[in-house]
mmCIF file of C-alpha atoms and ligand atoms in Angstrom:
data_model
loop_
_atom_site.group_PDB
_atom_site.id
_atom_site.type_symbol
_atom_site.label_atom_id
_atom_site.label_comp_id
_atom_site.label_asym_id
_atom_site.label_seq_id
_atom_site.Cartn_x
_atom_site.Cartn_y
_atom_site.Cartn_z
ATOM 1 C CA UNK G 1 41.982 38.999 -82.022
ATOM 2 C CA UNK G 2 42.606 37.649 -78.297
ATOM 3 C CA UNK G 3 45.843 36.675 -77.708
ATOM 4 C CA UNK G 4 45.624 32.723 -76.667
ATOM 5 C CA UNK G 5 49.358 31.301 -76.917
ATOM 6 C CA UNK G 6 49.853 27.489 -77.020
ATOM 7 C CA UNK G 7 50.334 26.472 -73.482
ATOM 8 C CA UNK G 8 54.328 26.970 -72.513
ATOM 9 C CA UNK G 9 55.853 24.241 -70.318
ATOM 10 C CA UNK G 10 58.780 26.239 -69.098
ATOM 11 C CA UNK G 11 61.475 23.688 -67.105
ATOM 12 C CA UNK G 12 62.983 25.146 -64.389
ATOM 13 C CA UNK G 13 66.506 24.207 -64.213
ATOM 14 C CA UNK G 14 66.940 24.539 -60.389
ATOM 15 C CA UNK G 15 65.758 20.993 -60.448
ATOM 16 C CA UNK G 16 68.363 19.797 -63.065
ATOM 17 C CA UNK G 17 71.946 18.437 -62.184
ATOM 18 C CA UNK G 18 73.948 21.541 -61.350
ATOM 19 C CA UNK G 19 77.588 20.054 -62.593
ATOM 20 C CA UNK G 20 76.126 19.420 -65.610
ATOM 21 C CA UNK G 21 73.776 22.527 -66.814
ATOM 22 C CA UNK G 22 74.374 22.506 -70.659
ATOM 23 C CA UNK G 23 73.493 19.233 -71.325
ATOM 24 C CA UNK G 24 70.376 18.941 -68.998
ATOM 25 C CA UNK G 25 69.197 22.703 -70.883
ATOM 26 C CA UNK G 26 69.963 20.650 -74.585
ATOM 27 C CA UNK G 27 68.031 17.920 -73.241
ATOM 28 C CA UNK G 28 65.337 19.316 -71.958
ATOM 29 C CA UNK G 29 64.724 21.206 -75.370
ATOM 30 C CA UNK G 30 65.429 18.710 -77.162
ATOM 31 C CA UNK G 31 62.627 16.295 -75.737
ATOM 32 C CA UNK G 32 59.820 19.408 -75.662
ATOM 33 C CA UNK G 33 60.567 22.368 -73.533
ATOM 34 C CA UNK G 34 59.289 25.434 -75.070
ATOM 35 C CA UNK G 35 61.141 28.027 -72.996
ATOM 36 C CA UNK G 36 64.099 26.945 -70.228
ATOM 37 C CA UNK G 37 63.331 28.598 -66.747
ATOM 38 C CA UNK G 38 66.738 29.653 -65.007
ATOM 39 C CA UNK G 39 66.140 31.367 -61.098
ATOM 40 C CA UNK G 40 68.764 33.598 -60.184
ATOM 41 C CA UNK G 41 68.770 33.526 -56.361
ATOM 42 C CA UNK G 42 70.793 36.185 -54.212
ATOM 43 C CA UNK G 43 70.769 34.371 -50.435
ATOM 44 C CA UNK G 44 69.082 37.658 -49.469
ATOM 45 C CA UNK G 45 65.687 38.343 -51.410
ATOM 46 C CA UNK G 46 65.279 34.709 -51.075
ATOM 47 C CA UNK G 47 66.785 32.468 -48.401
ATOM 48 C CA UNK G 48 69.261 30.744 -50.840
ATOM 49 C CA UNK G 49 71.576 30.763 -53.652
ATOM 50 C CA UNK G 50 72.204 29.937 -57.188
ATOM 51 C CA UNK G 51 74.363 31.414 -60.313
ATOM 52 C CA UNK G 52 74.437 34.682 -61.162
ATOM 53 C CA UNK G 53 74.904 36.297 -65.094
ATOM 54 C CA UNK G 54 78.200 34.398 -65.931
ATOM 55 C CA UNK G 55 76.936 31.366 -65.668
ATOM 56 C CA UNK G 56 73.479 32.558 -67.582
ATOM 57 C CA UNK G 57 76.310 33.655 -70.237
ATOM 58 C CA UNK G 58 77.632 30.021 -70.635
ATOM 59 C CA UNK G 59 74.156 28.333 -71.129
ATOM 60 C CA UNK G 60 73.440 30.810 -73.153
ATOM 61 C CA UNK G 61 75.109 28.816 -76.394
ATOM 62 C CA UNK G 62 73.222 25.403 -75.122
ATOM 63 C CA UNK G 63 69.520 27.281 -75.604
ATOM 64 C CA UNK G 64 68.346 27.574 -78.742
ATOM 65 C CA UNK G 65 64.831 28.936 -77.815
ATOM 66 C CA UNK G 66 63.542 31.018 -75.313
ATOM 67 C CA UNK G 67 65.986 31.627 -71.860
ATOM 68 C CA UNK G 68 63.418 33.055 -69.473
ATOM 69 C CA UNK G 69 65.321 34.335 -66.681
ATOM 70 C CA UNK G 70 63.523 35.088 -63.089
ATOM 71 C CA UNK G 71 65.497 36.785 -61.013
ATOM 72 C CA UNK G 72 64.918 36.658 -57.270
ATOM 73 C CA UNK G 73 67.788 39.342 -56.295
ATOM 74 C CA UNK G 74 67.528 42.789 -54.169
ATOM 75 C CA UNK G 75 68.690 45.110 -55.420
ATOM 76 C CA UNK G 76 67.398 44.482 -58.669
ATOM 77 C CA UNK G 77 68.462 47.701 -61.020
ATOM 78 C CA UNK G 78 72.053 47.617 -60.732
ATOM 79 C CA UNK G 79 72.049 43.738 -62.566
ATOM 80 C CA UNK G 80 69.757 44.273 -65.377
ATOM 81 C CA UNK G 81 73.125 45.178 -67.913
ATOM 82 C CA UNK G 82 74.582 42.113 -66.778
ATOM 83 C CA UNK G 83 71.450 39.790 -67.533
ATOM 84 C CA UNK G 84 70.801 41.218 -70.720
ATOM 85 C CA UNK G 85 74.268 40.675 -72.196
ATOM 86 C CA UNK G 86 74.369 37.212 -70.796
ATOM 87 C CA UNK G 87 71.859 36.807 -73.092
ATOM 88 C CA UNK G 88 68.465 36.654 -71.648
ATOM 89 C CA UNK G 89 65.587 36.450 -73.496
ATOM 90 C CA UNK G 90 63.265 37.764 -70.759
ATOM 91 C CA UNK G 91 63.895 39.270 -67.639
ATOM 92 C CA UNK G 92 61.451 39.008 -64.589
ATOM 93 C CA UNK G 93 61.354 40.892 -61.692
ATOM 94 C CA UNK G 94 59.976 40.928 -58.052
ATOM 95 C CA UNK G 95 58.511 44.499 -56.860
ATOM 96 C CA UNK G 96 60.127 43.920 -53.695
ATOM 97 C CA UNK G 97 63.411 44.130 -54.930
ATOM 98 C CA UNK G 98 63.820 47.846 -56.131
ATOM 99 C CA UNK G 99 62.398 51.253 -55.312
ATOM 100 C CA UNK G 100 60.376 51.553 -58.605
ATOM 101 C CA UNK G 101 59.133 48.831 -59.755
ATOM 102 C CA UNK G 102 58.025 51.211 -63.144
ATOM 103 C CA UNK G 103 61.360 52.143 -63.813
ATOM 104 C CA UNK G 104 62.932 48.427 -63.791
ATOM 105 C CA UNK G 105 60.545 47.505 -66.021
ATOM 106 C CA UNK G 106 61.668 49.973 -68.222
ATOM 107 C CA UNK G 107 64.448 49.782 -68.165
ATOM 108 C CA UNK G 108 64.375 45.787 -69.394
ATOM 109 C CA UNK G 109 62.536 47.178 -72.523
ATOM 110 C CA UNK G 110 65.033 49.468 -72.897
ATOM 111 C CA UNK G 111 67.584 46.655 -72.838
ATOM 112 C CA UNK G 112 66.097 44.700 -75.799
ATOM 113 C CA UNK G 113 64.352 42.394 -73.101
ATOM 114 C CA UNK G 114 60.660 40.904 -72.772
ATOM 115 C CA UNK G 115 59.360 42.176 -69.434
ATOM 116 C CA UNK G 116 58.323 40.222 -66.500
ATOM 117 C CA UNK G 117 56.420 40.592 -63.082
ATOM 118 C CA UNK G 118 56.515 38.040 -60.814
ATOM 119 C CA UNK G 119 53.852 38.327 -57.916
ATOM 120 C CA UNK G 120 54.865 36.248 -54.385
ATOM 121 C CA UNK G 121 51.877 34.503 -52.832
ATOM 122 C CA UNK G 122 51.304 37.138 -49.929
ATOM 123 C CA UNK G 123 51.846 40.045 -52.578
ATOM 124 C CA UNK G 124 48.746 41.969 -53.876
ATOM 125 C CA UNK G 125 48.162 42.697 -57.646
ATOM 126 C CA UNK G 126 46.649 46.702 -57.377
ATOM 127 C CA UNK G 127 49.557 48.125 -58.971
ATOM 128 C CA UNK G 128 49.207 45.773 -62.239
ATOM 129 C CA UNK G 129 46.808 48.130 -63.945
ATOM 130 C CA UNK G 130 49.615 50.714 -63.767
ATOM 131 C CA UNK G 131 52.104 48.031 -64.921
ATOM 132 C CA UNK G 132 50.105 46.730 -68.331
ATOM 133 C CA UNK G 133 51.653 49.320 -70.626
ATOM 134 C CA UNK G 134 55.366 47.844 -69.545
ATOM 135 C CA UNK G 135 54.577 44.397 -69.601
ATOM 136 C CA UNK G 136 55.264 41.067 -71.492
ATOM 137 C CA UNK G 137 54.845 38.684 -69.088
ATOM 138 C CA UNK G 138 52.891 38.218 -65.855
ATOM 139 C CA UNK G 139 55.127 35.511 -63.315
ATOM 140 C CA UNK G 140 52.235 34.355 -60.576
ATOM 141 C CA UNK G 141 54.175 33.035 -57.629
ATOM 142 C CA UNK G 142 52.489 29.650 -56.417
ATOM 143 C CA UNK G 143 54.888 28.968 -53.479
ATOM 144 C CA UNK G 144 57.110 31.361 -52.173
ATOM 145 C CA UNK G 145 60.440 31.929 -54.151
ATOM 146 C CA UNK G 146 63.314 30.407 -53.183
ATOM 147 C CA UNK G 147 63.230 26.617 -53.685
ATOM 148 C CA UNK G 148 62.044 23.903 -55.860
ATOM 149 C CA UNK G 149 59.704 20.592 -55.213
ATOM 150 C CA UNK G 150 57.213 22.989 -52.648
ATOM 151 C CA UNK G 151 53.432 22.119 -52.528
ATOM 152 C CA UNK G 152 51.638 24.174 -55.017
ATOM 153 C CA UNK G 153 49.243 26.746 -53.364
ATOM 154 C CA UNK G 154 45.939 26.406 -53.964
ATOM 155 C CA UNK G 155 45.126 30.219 -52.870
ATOM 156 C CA UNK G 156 46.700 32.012 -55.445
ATOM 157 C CA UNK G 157 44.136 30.572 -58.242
ATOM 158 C CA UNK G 158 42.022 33.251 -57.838
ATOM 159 C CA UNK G 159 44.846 35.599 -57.995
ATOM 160 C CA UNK G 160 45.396 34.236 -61.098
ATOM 161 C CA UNK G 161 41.765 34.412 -62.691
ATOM 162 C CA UNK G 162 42.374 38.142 -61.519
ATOM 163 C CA UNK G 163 45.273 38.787 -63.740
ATOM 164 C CA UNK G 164 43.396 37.125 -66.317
ATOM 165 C CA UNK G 165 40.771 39.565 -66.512
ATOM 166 C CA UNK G 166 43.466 42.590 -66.221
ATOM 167 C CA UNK G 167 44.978 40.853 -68.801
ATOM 168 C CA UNK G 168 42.362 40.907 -71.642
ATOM 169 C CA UNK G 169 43.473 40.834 -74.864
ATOM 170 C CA UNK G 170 46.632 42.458 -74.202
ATOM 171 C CA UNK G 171 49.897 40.172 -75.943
ATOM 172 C CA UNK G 172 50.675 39.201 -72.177
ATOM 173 C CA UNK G 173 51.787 35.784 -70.808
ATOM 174 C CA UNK G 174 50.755 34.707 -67.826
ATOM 175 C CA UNK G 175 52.974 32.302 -66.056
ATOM 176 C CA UNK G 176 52.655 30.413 -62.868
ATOM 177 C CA UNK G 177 55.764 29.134 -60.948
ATOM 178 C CA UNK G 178 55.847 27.036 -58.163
ATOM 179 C CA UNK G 179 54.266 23.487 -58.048
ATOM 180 C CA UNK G 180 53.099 22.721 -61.755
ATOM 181 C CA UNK G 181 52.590 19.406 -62.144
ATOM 182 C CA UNK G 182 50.208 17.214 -63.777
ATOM 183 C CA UNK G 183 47.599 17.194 -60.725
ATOM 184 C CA UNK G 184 47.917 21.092 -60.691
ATOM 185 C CA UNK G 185 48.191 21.699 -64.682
ATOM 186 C CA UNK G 186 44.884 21.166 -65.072
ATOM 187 C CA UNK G 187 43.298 23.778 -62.392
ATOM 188 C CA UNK G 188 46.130 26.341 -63.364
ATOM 189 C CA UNK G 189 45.435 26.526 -66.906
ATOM 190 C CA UNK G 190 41.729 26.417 -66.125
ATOM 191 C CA UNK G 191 42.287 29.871 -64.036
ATOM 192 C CA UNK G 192 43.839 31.502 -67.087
ATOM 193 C CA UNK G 193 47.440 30.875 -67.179
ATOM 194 C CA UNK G 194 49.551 29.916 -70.032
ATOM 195 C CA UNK G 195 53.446 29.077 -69.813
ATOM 196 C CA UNK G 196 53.854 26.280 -66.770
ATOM 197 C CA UNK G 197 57.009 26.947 -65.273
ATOM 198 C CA UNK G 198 58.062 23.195 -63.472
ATOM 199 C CA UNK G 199 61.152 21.949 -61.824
ATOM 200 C CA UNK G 200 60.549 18.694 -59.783
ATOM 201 C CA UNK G 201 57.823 17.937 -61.721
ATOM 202 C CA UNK G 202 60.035 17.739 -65.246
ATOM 203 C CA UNK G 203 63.418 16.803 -64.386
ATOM 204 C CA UNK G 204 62.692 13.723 -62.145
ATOM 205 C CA UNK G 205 63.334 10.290 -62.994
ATOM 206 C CA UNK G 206 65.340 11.405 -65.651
ATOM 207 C CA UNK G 207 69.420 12.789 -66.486
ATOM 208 C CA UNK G 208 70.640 14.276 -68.957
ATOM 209 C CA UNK G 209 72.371 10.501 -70.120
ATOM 210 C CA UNK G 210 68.217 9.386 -70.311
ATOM 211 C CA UNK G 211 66.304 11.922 -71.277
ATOM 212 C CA UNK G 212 63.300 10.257 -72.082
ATOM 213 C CA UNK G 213 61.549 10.422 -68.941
ATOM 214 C CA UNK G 214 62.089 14.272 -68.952
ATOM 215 C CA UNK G 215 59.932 13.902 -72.387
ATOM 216 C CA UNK G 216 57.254 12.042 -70.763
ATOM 217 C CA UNK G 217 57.241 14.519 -68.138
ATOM 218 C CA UNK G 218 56.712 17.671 -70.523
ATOM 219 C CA UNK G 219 54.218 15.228 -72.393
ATOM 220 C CA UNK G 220 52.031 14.356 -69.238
ATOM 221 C CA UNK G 221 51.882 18.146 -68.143
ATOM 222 C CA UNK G 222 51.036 19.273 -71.515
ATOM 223 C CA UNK G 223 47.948 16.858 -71.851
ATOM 224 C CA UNK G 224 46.956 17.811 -68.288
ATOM 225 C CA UNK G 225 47.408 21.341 -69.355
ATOM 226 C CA UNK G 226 45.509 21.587 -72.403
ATOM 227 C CA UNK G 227 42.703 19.524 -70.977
ATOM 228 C CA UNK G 228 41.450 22.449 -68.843
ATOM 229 C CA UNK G 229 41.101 23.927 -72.374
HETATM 230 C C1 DX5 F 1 61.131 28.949 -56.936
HETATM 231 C C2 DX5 F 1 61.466 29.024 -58.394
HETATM 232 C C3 DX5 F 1 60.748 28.045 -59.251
HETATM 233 C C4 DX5 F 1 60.998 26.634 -58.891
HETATM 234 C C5 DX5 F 1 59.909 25.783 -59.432
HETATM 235 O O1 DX5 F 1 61.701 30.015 -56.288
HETATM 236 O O2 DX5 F 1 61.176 30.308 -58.898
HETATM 237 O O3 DX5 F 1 61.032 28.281 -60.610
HETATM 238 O O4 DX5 F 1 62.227 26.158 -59.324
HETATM 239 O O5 DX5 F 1 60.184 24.477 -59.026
HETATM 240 P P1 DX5 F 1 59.048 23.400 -58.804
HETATM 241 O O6 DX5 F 1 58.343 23.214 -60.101
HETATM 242 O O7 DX5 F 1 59.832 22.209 -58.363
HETATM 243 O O8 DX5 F 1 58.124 23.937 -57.741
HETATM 244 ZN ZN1 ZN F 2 61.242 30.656 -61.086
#
């Protein structure tokens, strides 16, 4: 049986309002968000910062599903403990940021953790063949990490169309970050991809005191989504 998942919209919350980070993570579950993105930043793999595992600890009780946490810090091994005991559902990781990219992987299994790659826009994809085996969860970059509200880029479809054929039947999700919106929902999903991960395109025109534009939002880029289908 091929694996097809529902299409995932995935919210990140580096667009949401940062005083106020357990109500914006109900709120976006509550009006349709299937997993809640949260990007770890480090000011050093990526040119700024966010939170680090305490503060994935205290969202941790405001989640109910899926906390899908992509974490864009160098070095990457010695933080995996933390993560996982803040309660992390899945764990993604950028090659760049360790020695052995294998290894990390491995050692998220070994954790209790789903597994995830993520794949900047300049980076190739050779090594995913060795990769499959340790795998959950392929993260295609579609602007380079470190900020919300970029322009989605265009170039990486056919990196993801790629992956999708690597891919196969294997139970893997592919995810695309960066951009998802509902002009680009339609062309991502069309290339293969799966779980949407969206920031601007989610939270805006919306708080956590009138959440229903954040369910319109989800509703427009699922529809977009799951017409390339
Ligand atoms: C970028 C982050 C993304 C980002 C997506 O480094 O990994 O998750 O927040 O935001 P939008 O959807 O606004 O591009
Ligand atoms: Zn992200």
């Amino acid at each position: 049986m091929a694996f097809v998942p529902k299409i995932k919209i995935a919210p990140s919350i580096l667009a949401a309002d940062f005083s106020n980070f357990g109500a914006e993570c109900r709120a976006i579950e509550a009006q349709g968000a299937d997993w809640v993105h949260v990007d770890v930043m480090d000011g050093h793999f990526v040119p700024n910062i966010t939170f680090g595992p305490a503060m994935c600890a205290a969202l941790r009780p405001h989640i109910k599903g899926v906390m899908d946490v992509h974490l864009m810090i160098e070095p990457i091994d010695p933080f995996l403990e933390a993560f996982a005991k803040a309660g992390a559902d899945h764990l993604t990781v950028h090659p760049e940021a360790g020695p052995h990219i294998h290894r990390s992987l491995q050692t998220i299994r070994g954790l209790g953790k789903k597994a995830g790659l993520a794949i900047n826009p300049g980076t190739d994809i050779g090594m995913v063949p060795y990769l499959l085996d340790q795998l959950d969860l392929i993260c295609v970059m579609t602007v380079n990490p470190g900020f919300g509200g970029q322009s989605f880029l265009d170039s990486q479809l056919p990196k993801i169309r790629a992956l999708r054929e690597m891919i196969g039947e294997r139970p893997i999700f592919l995810q695309v970050d960066g951009g998802a919106s509902v002009e680009t929902a339609q062309r991502i999903v069309a290339a293969g991809a799966n779980v949407l991960v969206a920031g601007a395109a989610v939270f805006k025109g919306g708080s956590a005191d009138n959440p229903d534009a954040y369910g319109r939002n989800i509703k427009m880029i699922r529809e977009a989504a799951q017409g390339a289908r």
